[in-house]
Coordinates of C-alpha atoms in Angstrom, one line a residue:
Chain A
M179 CA 43.4 -17.7 56.6
T180 CA 44.5 -17.9 53.0
Q181 CA 44.5 -21.6 52.6
S182 CA 41.0 -23.5 51.9
T183 CA 40.0 -25.5 54.9
D184 CA 37.9 -28.5 54.9
I185 CA 34.7 -27.9 56.9
N186 CA 34.4 -31.7 58.2
T187 CA 37.8 -32.2 59.6
G188 CA 39.2 -28.5 59.8
T189 CA 42.6 -29.5 58.4
S190 CA 44.0 -27.5 55.5
A191 CA 44.7 -28.7 51.9
A192 CA 48.5 -28.1 52.6
T193 CA 48.5 -30.6 55.5
K194 CA 46.5 -33.1 53.6
R195 CA 48.9 -33.0 50.8
G196 CA 51.9 -33.4 53.2
A197 CA 50.2 -36.4 54.8
A198 CA 49.6 -38.0 51.3
N199 CA 53.2 -37.6 50.6
W200 CA 54.0 -39.2 53.9
L201 CA 51.5 -41.9 53.4
A202 CA 53.0 -42.7 49.9
R203 CA 56.7 -42.9 51.2
W204 CA 55.4 -45.1 53.9
W205 CA 53.5 -47.3 51.5
D206 CA 56.1 -47.3 48.8
P207 CA 59.8 -47.4 49.9
R208 CA 60.7 -46.6 46.3
A209 CA 59.2 -43.3 46.7
R210 CA 61.6 -42.4 49.2
S211 CA 64.5 -42.6 46.9
R212 CA 62.5 -41.3 43.9
P213 CA 64.3 -37.9 42.8
A214 CA 62.6 -34.6 43.4
P215 CA 61.2 -33.0 40.2
M216 CA 63.6 -30.7 38.6
T217 CA 63.7 -27.2 40.2
T218 CA 64.4 -23.8 38.5
Q219 CA 68.0 -24.1 40.3
G220 CA 68.5 -27.5 39.2
A221 CA 67.6 -26.5 35.4
L222 CA 70.1 -23.5 35.7
R223 CA 72.8 -25.8 37.1
A224 CA 72.3 -28.3 34.2
L225 CA 72.4 -25.6 31.7
T226 CA 75.7 -24.0 33.1
A227 CA 77.5 -27.2 33.8
T228 CA 77.8 -28.7 30.5
A229 CA 79.4 -27.3 27.3
A230 CA 76.3 -27.9 25.3
G231 CA 74.5 -26.0 27.6
R232 CA 76.8 -23.0 27.5
I233 CA 77.1 -22.8 23.8
G234 CA 73.2 -23.1 23.8
I235 CA 72.7 -20.1 26.0
T236 CA 75.4 -18.0 24.0
C237 CA 73.5 -18.6 20.8
A238 CA 70.1 -17.8 22.4
T239 CA 71.6 -14.6 23.8
A240 CA 72.9 -13.8 20.4
V241 CA 69.5 -14.2 18.9
V242 CA 67.7 -12.1 21.5
A243 CA 70.3 -9.4 21.3
V244 CA 69.8 -9.1 17.5
I245 CA 65.8 -9.2 17.9
A246 CA 66.3 -6.4 21.0
A247 CA 68.8 -4.2 18.7
G248 CA 66.4 -4.1 16.0
A249 CA 63.4 -3.5 18.0
L250 CA 65.3 -0.6 19.6
R251 CA 66.2 1.0 16.1
H252 CA 64.2 3.9 15.1
A253 CA 64.1 2.4 11.2
S254 CA 60.8 1.4 10.3
T255 CA 60.4 -1.8 8.6
D256 CA 57.9 -0.4 6.1
T257 CA 59.7 2.7 5.0
V258 CA 60.5 2.3 1.4
S259 CA 63.4 4.2 -0.2
I260 CA 64.6 3.0 -3.6
T261 CA 67.9 5.1 -3.3
D262 CA 68.9 3.2 -0.4
A263 CA 68.3 -0.3 -2.0
F264 CA 70.9 -3.1 -1.7
L265 CA 73.3 -1.0 0.5
P266 CA 75.9 -3.6 2.1
P267 CA 76.3 -3.8 5.8
S268 CA 77.4 -0.5 7.3
W269 CA 77.3 1.3 10.7
A270 CA 74.0 2.8 9.5
H271 CA 72.6 -0.4 8.5
P272 CA 74.5 -3.4 10.1
F273 CA 72.8 -6.1 8.0
G274 CA 72.6 -3.9 5.0
T275 CA 69.1 -3.1 3.1
D276 CA 67.0 -5.1 0.9
D277 CA 65.6 -4.3 -2.6
F278 CA 63.2 -1.7 -1.3
G279 CA 65.8 0.0 0.7
R280 CA 64.2 -1.3 4.0
D281 CA 66.7 -1.9 7.0
E282 CA 67.5 -5.7 7.2
L283 CA 68.4 -5.7 10.9
A284 CA 64.9 -4.1 11.8
R285 CA 63.2 -6.6 9.6
V286 CA 65.2 -9.7 10.9
S287 CA 64.1 -8.4 14.4
V288 CA 60.4 -8.2 13.5
A289 CA 60.5 -11.4 11.8
G290 CA 62.1 -13.0 14.8
R291 CA 59.3 -12.1 16.9
T292 CA 57.0 -13.5 14.2
S293 CA 58.6 -16.7 13.9
L294 CA 59.3 -17.2 17.8
S295 CA 55.8 -16.2 18.8
A296 CA 54.1 -18.7 16.3
A297 CA 56.5 -21.4 17.7
V298 CA 55.6 -20.6 21.3
L299 CA 51.9 -20.7 20.3
V300 CA 52.3 -23.9 18.8
M301 CA 54.0 -25.6 21.7
A302 CA 51.5 -24.1 24.1
I303 CA 48.5 -25.3 22.2
A304 CA 50.1 -28.7 21.7
T305 CA 51.2 -28.9 25.4
A306 CA 47.7 -27.8 26.7
A307 CA 45.7 -29.9 24.6
A308 CA 48.0 -33.0 25.2
L309 CA 47.8 -32.4 28.9
V310 CA 44.0 -32.7 28.9
L311 CA 43.8 -35.5 26.2
G312 CA 46.5 -37.7 27.3
T313 CA 45.6 -37.5 31.0
S314 CA 41.9 -38.3 30.5
A315 CA 42.9 -41.0 28.0
G316 CA 45.2 -42.6 30.5
L317 CA 43.0 -42.3 33.6
I318 CA 39.7 -43.2 32.0
G319 CA 40.8 -45.8 29.7
G320 CA 38.6 -48.0 27.9
V321 CA 36.8 -47.3 24.5
L322 CA 37.8 -43.5 24.8
D323 CA 41.4 -44.2 25.3
A324 CA 41.6 -46.8 22.5
A325 CA 39.9 -44.4 19.9
M326 CA 42.0 -41.5 20.8
M327 CA 45.2 -43.5 20.5
R328 CA 44.0 -44.8 17.1
V329 CA 43.5 -41.2 16.0
A330 CA 46.9 -40.1 17.2
D331 CA 48.4 -43.1 15.5
V332 CA 46.9 -42.2 12.1
L333 CA 48.0 -38.6 12.6
L334 CA 51.5 -39.7 13.3
A335 CA 51.5 -41.7 10.2
I336 CA 51.4 -38.6 7.9
P337 CA 54.7 -36.8 7.9
N338 CA 54.4 -33.6 10.0
L339 CA 55.2 -31.2 7.4
V340 CA 53.0 -32.8 4.8
L341 CA 50.3 -32.9 7.4
A342 CA 50.6 -29.1 8.1
M343 CA 50.5 -28.5 4.2
A344 CA 47.1 -30.5 3.8
V345 CA 45.5 -28.4 6.6
I346 CA 46.9 -25.2 5.1
G347 CA 45.5 -26.5 1.9
A348 CA 42.2 -26.7 3.3
L349 CA 42.2 -23.6 5.3
G350 CA 44.3 -21.2 3.4
P351 CA 47.5 -19.6 4.4
G352 CA 48.1 -17.1 7.2
F353 CA 49.6 -16.8 10.6
D354 CA 46.6 -18.3 12.5
H355 CA 46.1 -21.2 10.0
L356 CA 49.9 -21.9 10.2
V357 CA 49.8 -22.3 14.0
I358 CA 46.8 -24.5 13.9
A359 CA 48.3 -26.6 11.0
L360 CA 51.4 -27.2 12.9
S361 CA 49.9 -27.8 16.1
V362 CA 47.7 -30.8 15.1
G363 CA 50.8 -33.2 14.5
Y364 CA 52.4 -32.2 17.9
V365 CA 49.1 -32.7 19.7
A366 CA 49.1 -36.4 18.5
S367 CA 52.6 -37.1 19.5
F368 CA 52.4 -35.4 22.9
T369 CA 49.1 -36.8 23.8
R370 CA 50.6 -40.3 23.3
M371 CA 53.6 -39.5 25.5
T372 CA 51.1 -37.8 28.3
R373 CA 49.0 -41.1 28.1
A374 CA 52.0 -43.2 28.9
F375 CA 53.0 -40.9 31.9
A376 CA 49.4 -40.9 33.1
L377 CA 49.0 -44.6 32.8
S378 CA 52.4 -45.2 35.0
A379 CA 50.8 -42.6 37.4
R380 CA 47.6 -44.2 37.6
H381 CA 49.1 -47.1 39.7
R382 CA 51.5 -45.1 41.8
A383 CA 51.2 -45.3 45.5
D384 CA 51.1 -41.4 46.1
L385 CA 47.8 -41.0 43.9
A386 CA 46.3 -44.0 46.0
A387 CA 47.5 -42.2 49.2
A388 CA 46.2 -38.8 48.2
R389 CA 42.7 -40.4 47.7
L390 CA 43.1 -42.5 51.1
A391 CA 44.1 -39.1 52.8
G392 CA 40.6 -37.6 51.6
L393 CA 41.7 -35.3 48.7
G394 CA 39.0 -35.1 46.0
W395 CA 39.5 -36.8 42.7
W396 CA 40.0 -33.6 40.7
R397 CA 42.7 -32.4 43.4
S398 CA 44.5 -35.7 43.5
V399 CA 44.6 -36.1 39.7
L400 CA 45.7 -32.4 39.4
G401 CA 48.4 -32.7 42.0
H402 CA 49.9 -36.1 41.5
V403 CA 49.3 -36.7 37.7
A404 CA 48.9 -33.7 36.0
R405 CA 51.5 -31.7 37.7
P406 CA 54.4 -34.3 37.1
V407 CA 53.3 -34.8 33.6
A408 CA 53.2 -31.1 32.9
G409 CA 57.0 -31.0 34.0
Q410 CA 57.9 -34.0 31.7
L411 CA 56.0 -32.4 28.7
T412 CA 57.8 -29.1 29.4
I413 CA 61.2 -30.7 28.6
I414 CA 59.7 -32.7 25.5
S415 CA 58.4 -29.7 24.2
T416 CA 61.7 -27.8 24.4
L417 CA 63.2 -30.9 22.5
S418 CA 60.6 -30.4 19.6
F419 CA 60.8 -26.4 19.6
G420 CA 63.8 -26.3 17.3
D421 CA 61.9 -28.5 14.7
V422 CA 58.9 -26.3 15.0
V423 CA 61.0 -23.1 14.3
I424 CA 62.4 -24.9 11.2
S425 CA 59.0 -26.0 10.1
I426 CA 57.4 -22.5 10.6
A427 CA 60.3 -21.2 8.5
A428 CA 60.0 -23.6 5.9
L429 CA 56.2 -23.3 5.3
S430 CA 56.5 -19.4 5.2
F431 CA 59.5 -20.1 2.6
L432 CA 57.1 -22.1 0.4
G433 CA 54.6 -19.1 0.8
L434 CA 52.2 -21.3 2.8
G435 CA 52.8 -19.6 6.2
V436 CA 52.8 -15.9 7.2
R437 CA 51.6 -13.7 4.4
P438 CA 54.2 -11.3 2.5
P439 CA 54.0 -7.9 4.2
T440 CA 54.6 -9.3 7.6
P441 CA 58.4 -10.2 7.7
E442 CA 59.3 -13.9 8.7
W443 CA 62.6 -15.6 8.4
G444 CA 61.6 -18.2 6.0
A445 CA 59.6 -15.6 3.8
M446 CA 62.7 -13.1 3.8
L447 CA 64.8 -16.0 2.5
S448 CA 62.4 -16.8 -0.1
D449 CA 62.3 -12.8 -1.1
S450 CA 66.2 -12.8 -1.1
R451 CA 66.4 -15.5 -4.0
G452 CA 66.2 -13.1 -6.9
N453 CA 68.7 -10.8 -5.3
V454 CA 71.2 -13.3 -4.1
A455 CA 73.9 -12.3 -6.8
V456 CA 73.4 -8.5 -5.8
A457 CA 73.0 -8.9 -2.2
P458 CA 74.3 -12.0 -0.5
W459 CA 73.7 -10.4 3.0
L460 CA 69.8 -10.7 2.4
L461 CA 70.4 -14.5 2.5
L462 CA 72.9 -14.6 5.3
A463 CA 70.9 -12.5 7.9
P464 CA 67.7 -14.4 8.1
G465 CA 69.4 -17.9 7.2
L466 CA 71.8 -17.4 10.3
A467 CA 69.0 -16.3 12.5
I468 CA 67.1 -19.6 12.0
V469 CA 70.3 -21.7 12.3
L470 CA 71.4 -20.0 15.6
T471 CA 67.8 -20.3 17.1
A472 CA 67.6 -23.9 16.2
I473 CA 71.1 -24.4 17.6
A474 CA 70.2 -22.8 20.8
V475 CA 67.2 -24.5 21.3
N476 CA 68.4 -27.9 20.5
L477 CA 71.6 -27.6 22.8
I478 CA 69.4 -26.2 25.8
A479 CA 67.0 -29.1 25.4
D480 CA 69.8 -31.6 25.4
A481 CA 71.4 -30.0 28.4
L482 CA 67.9 -30.0 30.3
R483 CA 67.1 -33.6 29.4
E484 CA 70.5 -34.9 30.6
G485 CA 70.1 -32.8 33.8
D486 CA 66.7 -34.1 34.3
P487 CA 66.9 -36.4 37.4
G488 CA 63.3 -38.1 36.5
Chain B
M293 CA 56.0 -68.0 11.2
V294 CA 57.9 -65.6 9.0
A295 CA 55.0 -65.2 6.7
R296 CA 52.7 -64.5 9.4
F297 CA 54.8 -61.9 10.7
V298 CA 55.1 -60.3 7.3
L299 CA 51.3 -60.6 6.6
R300 CA 50.4 -59.0 10.0
R301 CA 52.9 -56.3 9.8
A302 CA 51.6 -55.3 6.2
G303 CA 47.9 -55.6 7.3
Q304 CA 48.7 -53.1 10.1
A305 CA 50.3 -50.7 7.5
A306 CA 47.3 -51.0 4.9
L307 CA 45.1 -50.2 7.9
T308 CA 46.9 -47.2 8.9
L309 CA 46.9 -45.9 5.3
L310 CA 43.0 -46.6 5.2
L311 CA 42.4 -44.6 8.3
A312 CA 44.9 -41.7 7.0
S313 CA 42.6 -41.6 3.9
V314 CA 39.6 -40.7 6.2
V315 CA 41.6 -38.0 7.8
V316 CA 42.8 -36.5 4.5
W317 CA 39.3 -36.7 3.0
I318 CA 37.9 -35.2 5.9
L319 CA 40.2 -32.1 5.5
D320 CA 38.7 -31.5 2.2
A321 CA 35.2 -32.1 3.2
F322 CA 35.4 -29.6 6.0
A323 CA 37.3 -27.2 4.2
P324 CA 35.7 -23.5 4.2
G325 CA 33.9 -22.6 0.9
D326 CA 31.6 -24.5 -1.5
P327 CA 33.1 -27.1 -3.5
A328 CA 30.6 -26.6 -6.2
Q329 CA 31.7 -23.0 -6.7
R330 CA 35.4 -24.1 -6.7
V331 CA 34.9 -26.5 -9.6
L332 CA 32.8 -24.0 -11.6
S333 CA 35.5 -21.0 -11.0
S334 CA 38.0 -23.8 -12.3
E335 CA 35.9 -24.0 -15.4
G336 CA 35.9 -20.3 -15.9
V337 CA 32.7 -19.4 -14.5
R338 CA 32.9 -16.3 -12.4
A339 CA 29.5 -15.6 -11.0
P340 CA 27.7 -19.0 -11.2
S341 CA 23.9 -18.9 -10.9
V342 CA 21.8 -21.1 -8.3
A343 CA 20.9 -23.6 -10.8
Q344 CA 24.5 -24.0 -12.0
L345 CA 25.7 -24.6 -8.5
K346 CA 22.9 -27.1 -7.8
G347 CA 23.7 -28.9 -10.9
V348 CA 27.4 -29.2 -10.2
A349 CA 26.6 -30.2 -6.4
L350 CA 24.4 -33.0 -7.7
Q351 CA 27.1 -34.0 -10.3
L352 CA 29.6 -34.2 -7.2
G353 CA 27.4 -36.1 -5.0
L354 CA 27.4 -33.4 -2.4
D355 CA 23.6 -34.2 -1.5
Q356 CA 24.8 -37.6 -0.4
P357 CA 25.7 -38.2 3.4
L358 CA 29.2 -37.7 4.4
W359 CA 29.9 -41.5 4.8
A360 CA 28.5 -42.4 1.3
R361 CA 30.6 -39.3 -0.4
Y362 CA 33.8 -40.9 1.5
L363 CA 33.2 -44.6 0.2
S364 CA 32.7 -43.2 -3.4
W365 CA 35.8 -41.4 -3.1
L366 CA 37.7 -44.2 -1.6
G367 CA 36.3 -46.6 -4.3
H368 CA 37.4 -44.4 -7.1
A369 CA 40.9 -43.8 -5.3
V370 CA 41.5 -47.4 -4.9
R371 CA 40.8 -48.2 -8.7
G372 CA 43.5 -45.5 -9.5
D373 CA 41.0 -42.5 -10.3
L374 CA 42.2 -39.6 -7.7
G375 CA 39.8 -37.1 -9.3
T376 CA 40.6 -34.1 -11.4
S377 CA 42.4 -30.9 -10.6
Y378 CA 40.3 -27.8 -9.9
I379 CA 42.8 -25.5 -11.6
S380 CA 44.1 -27.5 -14.8
G381 CA 40.8 -29.6 -15.2
L382 CA 43.1 -32.8 -15.9
P383 CA 43.2 -36.0 -14.2
V384 CA 45.5 -35.9 -10.9
R385 CA 46.7 -39.6 -11.5
A386 CA 48.4 -38.8 -14.8
E387 CA 50.3 -35.8 -13.3
L388 CA 51.4 -37.5 -10.0
A389 CA 52.6 -40.5 -12.1
S390 CA 54.6 -38.6 -14.4
R391 CA 56.2 -36.9 -11.3
L392 CA 56.6 -39.9 -9.1
E393 CA 59.8 -41.1 -11.0
A394 CA 61.8 -37.8 -10.1
T395 CA 60.6 -37.9 -6.5
A396 CA 61.7 -41.5 -6.0
L397 CA 65.2 -40.9 -7.6
L398 CA 65.7 -37.9 -5.3
A399 CA 64.5 -39.5 -2.0
G400 CA 66.4 -42.7 -3.2
S401 CA 69.6 -40.9 -3.7
A402 CA 69.1 -39.0 -0.4
L403 CA 68.7 -42.2 1.6
V404 CA 71.7 -43.5 0.2
L405 CA 73.6 -40.5 1.1
V406 CA 72.2 -40.5 4.6
V407 CA 73.3 -44.1 5.1
L408 CA 76.8 -43.5 3.7
I409 CA 77.2 -40.1 5.8
A410 CA 75.7 -41.6 8.8
V411 CA 77.8 -45.0 8.8
V412 CA 81.2 -43.2 8.1
L413 CA 80.7 -40.5 10.7
G414 CA 79.1 -42.8 13.3
L415 CA 81.9 -45.2 13.1
A416 CA 84.4 -42.5 13.1
A417 CA 82.9 -40.9 16.1
A418 CA 82.5 -44.0 17.9
A419 CA 86.2 -45.2 17.2
A420 CA 87.4 -41.8 18.6
A421 CA 84.9 -41.7 21.4
G422 CA 85.5 -38.7 23.6
R423 CA 88.3 -37.4 21.5
W424 CA 88.6 -34.4 19.2
P425 CA 87.2 -36.3 16.0
D426 CA 84.1 -37.3 18.2
I427 CA 83.6 -33.8 19.2
V428 CA 84.0 -32.3 15.9
I429 CA 81.4 -34.8 14.5
R430 CA 79.0 -33.8 17.3
V431 CA 79.3 -30.3 16.5
L432 CA 78.7 -31.1 12.9
T433 CA 75.8 -33.1 13.7
V434 CA 74.3 -30.2 15.9
I435 CA 74.8 -27.7 13.1
C436 CA 73.2 -30.0 10.4
A437 CA 70.3 -30.8 12.5
A438 CA 69.6 -26.9 13.0
T439 CA 70.0 -26.0 9.3
P440 CA 66.9 -26.2 7.3
A441 CA 67.0 -28.0 3.9
F442 CA 66.2 -24.7 2.1
V443 CA 69.1 -22.8 3.7
V444 CA 71.5 -25.7 2.7
G445 CA 69.8 -25.5 -0.9
L446 CA 70.1 -21.8 -1.2
L447 CA 73.5 -21.7 0.0
I448 CA 74.6 -24.5 -2.6
L449 CA 72.7 -22.7 -5.2
R450 CA 74.6 -19.6 -4.5
V451 CA 78.2 -20.9 -4.0
I452 CA 78.5 -24.2 -6.0
V453 CA 76.0 -23.5 -8.9
V454 CA 76.4 -19.8 -9.5
K455 CA 79.9 -19.2 -8.4
F456 CA 81.8 -22.3 -9.5
G457 CA 79.3 -23.1 -12.4
L458 CA 78.9 -26.7 -11.2
G459 CA 75.3 -28.2 -11.5
V460 CA 72.3 -26.6 -12.8
V461 CA 69.9 -24.2 -11.5
L462 CA 66.8 -25.5 -13.2
A463 CA 66.9 -29.3 -12.7
S464 CA 65.6 -31.6 -15.3
G465 CA 64.7 -34.5 -12.8
D466 CA 67.3 -36.6 -14.3
V467 CA 70.1 -38.7 -12.8
Q468 CA 73.0 -36.3 -13.5
D469 CA 71.5 -33.5 -11.6
V470 CA 70.5 -35.6 -8.4
F471 CA 73.6 -35.1 -6.5
L472 CA 73.0 -31.7 -4.9
P473 CA 69.3 -31.7 -4.2
A474 CA 69.9 -35.2 -2.5
L475 CA 73.0 -33.9 -0.5
C476 CA 70.6 -31.0 0.8
V477 CA 68.0 -33.6 1.8
A478 CA 70.6 -35.6 3.4
I479 CA 72.4 -33.0 5.4
G480 CA 69.2 -32.3 7.2
S481 CA 68.5 -35.7 7.9
M482 CA 71.6 -37.3 9.0
A483 CA 72.1 -36.1 12.6
V484 CA 69.8 -38.6 14.2
P485 CA 70.9 -41.7 12.4
T486 CA 74.8 -40.6 13.1
R487 CA 74.3 -40.3 16.9
V488 CA 72.2 -43.4 17.2
L489 CA 74.8 -45.5 15.2
R490 CA 77.5 -43.9 17.4
A491 CA 75.8 -44.7 20.7
A492 CA 74.9 -48.5 19.4
V493 CA 78.3 -49.2 18.3
I494 CA 79.9 -47.8 21.5
S495 CA 77.4 -49.9 23.6
A496 CA 78.2 -53.0 21.5
V497 CA 82.0 -52.6 21.7
G498 CA 81.5 -52.4 25.4
E499 CA 79.9 -55.7 25.5
S500 CA 81.7 -59.1 26.8
Y501 CA 81.9 -60.7 23.4
S502 CA 83.8 -57.6 22.1
L503 CA 86.2 -57.9 25.1
L504 CA 86.7 -61.7 24.2
A505 CA 87.4 -60.8 20.7
R506 CA 90.1 -58.2 21.8
A507 CA 91.5 -60.7 24.3
R508 CA 91.8 -63.2 21.6
G509 CA 94.0 -60.4 19.9
A510 CA 91.4 -59.0 17.1
R511 CA 92.3 -55.4 16.1
R512 CA 90.4 -52.5 17.6
L513 CA 89.0 -51.6 14.2
W514 CA 88.1 -55.1 13.2
V515 CA 86.1 -55.5 16.4
L516 CA 84.4 -52.0 15.7
V517 CA 83.3 -53.1 12.2
W518 CA 82.7 -56.8 12.8
H519 CA 80.9 -56.7 16.2
G520 CA 79.8 -52.9 16.4
L521 CA 78.3 -52.5 13.1
P522 CA 75.9 -55.7 13.0
N523 CA 74.8 -55.0 16.5
A524 CA 74.1 -51.4 15.7
A525 CA 72.0 -52.4 12.7
V526 CA 68.4 -52.8 14.5
P527 CA 68.5 -49.3 16.4
F528 CA 70.2 -47.8 13.0
V529 CA 67.3 -49.1 10.7
Q530 CA 64.6 -48.0 13.2
A531 CA 66.4 -44.4 13.3
L532 CA 66.3 -44.1 9.6
A533 CA 62.8 -45.2 9.7
L534 CA 62.1 -42.3 12.1
S535 CA 64.0 -39.9 10.2
A536 CA 62.0 -40.7 6.9
A537 CA 59.2 -38.2 7.9
W538 CA 61.8 -35.5 8.4
M539 CA 63.4 -36.7 4.9
I540 CA 60.0 -36.5 3.2
G541 CA 59.4 -32.7 4.4
G542 CA 63.1 -32.1 3.3
T543 CA 62.3 -33.5 -0.1
V544 CA 59.2 -31.4 -0.6
V545 CA 61.1 -28.2 0.4
V546 CA 64.4 -29.0 -1.5
E547 CA 62.2 -29.9 -4.8
T548 CA 61.0 -26.3 -4.7
V549 CA 64.2 -24.8 -4.1
F550 CA 65.9 -26.8 -7.1
T551 CA 62.5 -26.5 -9.0
W552 CA 62.9 -30.2 -9.2
P553 CA 60.0 -31.7 -11.3
G554 CA 58.6 -33.9 -8.6
V555 CA 55.6 -34.7 -6.2
G556 CA 56.8 -32.1 -3.7
D557 CA 56.8 -29.2 -6.2
Y558 CA 53.2 -30.2 -7.2
L559 CA 52.0 -30.5 -3.8
V560 CA 53.4 -27.0 -2.8
T561 CA 51.8 -25.3 -5.9
S562 CA 48.4 -27.0 -5.3
V563 CA 48.4 -26.0 -1.6
Q564 CA 49.2 -22.4 -2.8
Q565 CA 46.3 -22.4 -5.2
R566 CA 44.1 -24.7 -2.9
D567 CA 43.7 -27.4 -5.3
L568 CA 42.3 -29.7 -3.0
P569 CA 42.0 -33.1 -5.0
V570 CA 45.7 -32.7 -5.7
V571 CA 46.6 -31.9 -2.3
Q572 CA 44.6 -34.9 -1.1
A573 CA 46.3 -37.3 -3.3
A574 CA 49.9 -35.9 -2.7
T575 CA 49.3 -36.1 1.1
L576 CA 48.2 -39.7 0.7
L577 CA 51.1 -40.5 -1.5
A578 CA 53.7 -38.9 0.9
T579 CA 51.8 -40.9 3.8
A580 CA 52.1 -44.1 1.8
G581 CA 55.8 -43.4 1.5
Y582 CA 56.2 -43.0 5.1
V583 CA 54.1 -46.0 6.2
F584 CA 56.1 -48.1 3.6
S585 CA 59.2 -47.1 5.0
G586 CA 58.2 -48.2 8.6
L587 CA 56.9 -51.3 7.1
V588 CA 60.4 -52.1 5.4
A589 CA 62.1 -51.0 8.6
D590 CA 60.2 -53.5 10.7
L591 CA 60.6 -56.3 8.3
L592 CA 64.5 -55.8 8.0
T593 CA 64.7 -55.5 11.9
G594 CA 62.6 -59.0 11.8
L595 CA 65.2 -60.2 9.4
I596 CA 68.3 -58.9 11.4
D597 CA 67.0 -60.0 14.8
P598 CA 64.7 -62.8 14.8
R599 CA 63.7 -62.0 18.4
T600 CA 61.8 -59.0 17.4
R601 CA 59.3 -61.0 15.2
S602 CA 57.3 -62.1 18.1
R603 CA 56.7 -58.6 19.4
S604 CA 54.5 -56.0 18.1

């Protein structure tokens, strides 16, 4: 037996969950017509069915291809060779070379991994924190709820990029501090949304039915509040992902994000400023990378949201 | 009735600003490192003695409990004393005041441009809903939403300023130089207002009063402008208020690109130097700008649509 079995009744947890769903449908006729949560297949269909989704996937593929191509190259991002400085794009260096003779394609690729991993970390932290905070605020209510919502309101009253700058001003620049600084604002906005979902879930019949069917408090909350909320949050976080990528690039461009030796798209753009008259390709490669990534993420998020049945 | 609505909404804004000042102050109070040491190093003391550190700590009131330190800071801030910069040793208020005008000019011009662009593009897209101009405008908004202000700024500097010799690389902060930086901010912030206006105009044109106007023989364009625009005003104003956060962020970045002598440029330099009194003051100023734009948007909404006055 792989499934956990209740000692008292001998029924497995899966049977109980099935019973809870059946009870919920019997109790609340609206639940019968409630659309099923989005599946992986449904998401794929939503992406390939619309023009926006298809263009988004194309842009995403282009960015991934550039990152992969750069990763497969033998050129090191740190090899400095002054004789190769400012070479225009060629077969040997498809995106040209920079002021130190470093291969621009390899640098754009490493920079992309930095930018994207920072953005994914911000979203992961914000989603996880919001899931815990928002669900507890919505379900526990009372003073805790009121206090948390006031804090969230105040954080949302500070423009996100400025809030991130204030946090970096206190902590100092660097990859970790950049991720923390950007997470703060998104935790606040995601927590508000999670709380709204949790509040509506609190009075739903399937939660009551799960409790009636004998499921423990933790299990019913996890299965009937946290799980559906997590699905919604994933879609919302993809909607914000493009803004996060742009904010990371902006902060690094201003010298407040990732520190110089580590390549990052915004930091590379900032470096290229002095050399733009000699080597305009140094502006184009990282600039296009940021724009293509943001277009890809925004279009994919749009397509997912339109295809979401809930 | 109206006065009560205005007062209540203004009170909410003031309370939000007060609580935001707590958040901003806490960031400084819990920043790693010793404030006394920071002050001393700004005065040129490299290796301070314990007695010197204690003296400055007493002078700064670091021996007081947190709440007392916050209240004294707030008391000074309300009276216009925003502290002195760790780096320059000059009062923060004078520096901010001298830069505020340039920032207000840039942000105001950007807002005017956003409204102009969004109204023209939004109306055009709604008029041609589903046909090619609509699709072109949608593609344009997608690209603009994805292009950060500093990329647009660098492109403008490269193409328009350096190649064609129009505009200046080092901006003076005056009216004649404001167009290009304001355009950069506007391009990054126009996507959401444009789409909201398009959707609102389309839904208003589908209402029965628009159908009646058409049945009475009104021209399509007249219905679009006369019935569509006023009914789109409320969602449009709210979309502008939401975009204000993005516009403030864009202003900060664009000021650095164009070396525009404003508050954003000052904020970025002081964050780089970890000049915390300046960071606090500039952050509060940006927050005040955002809260104020929300307040103005709500008052405008109440003015346009009296039904919304009783709510919120």
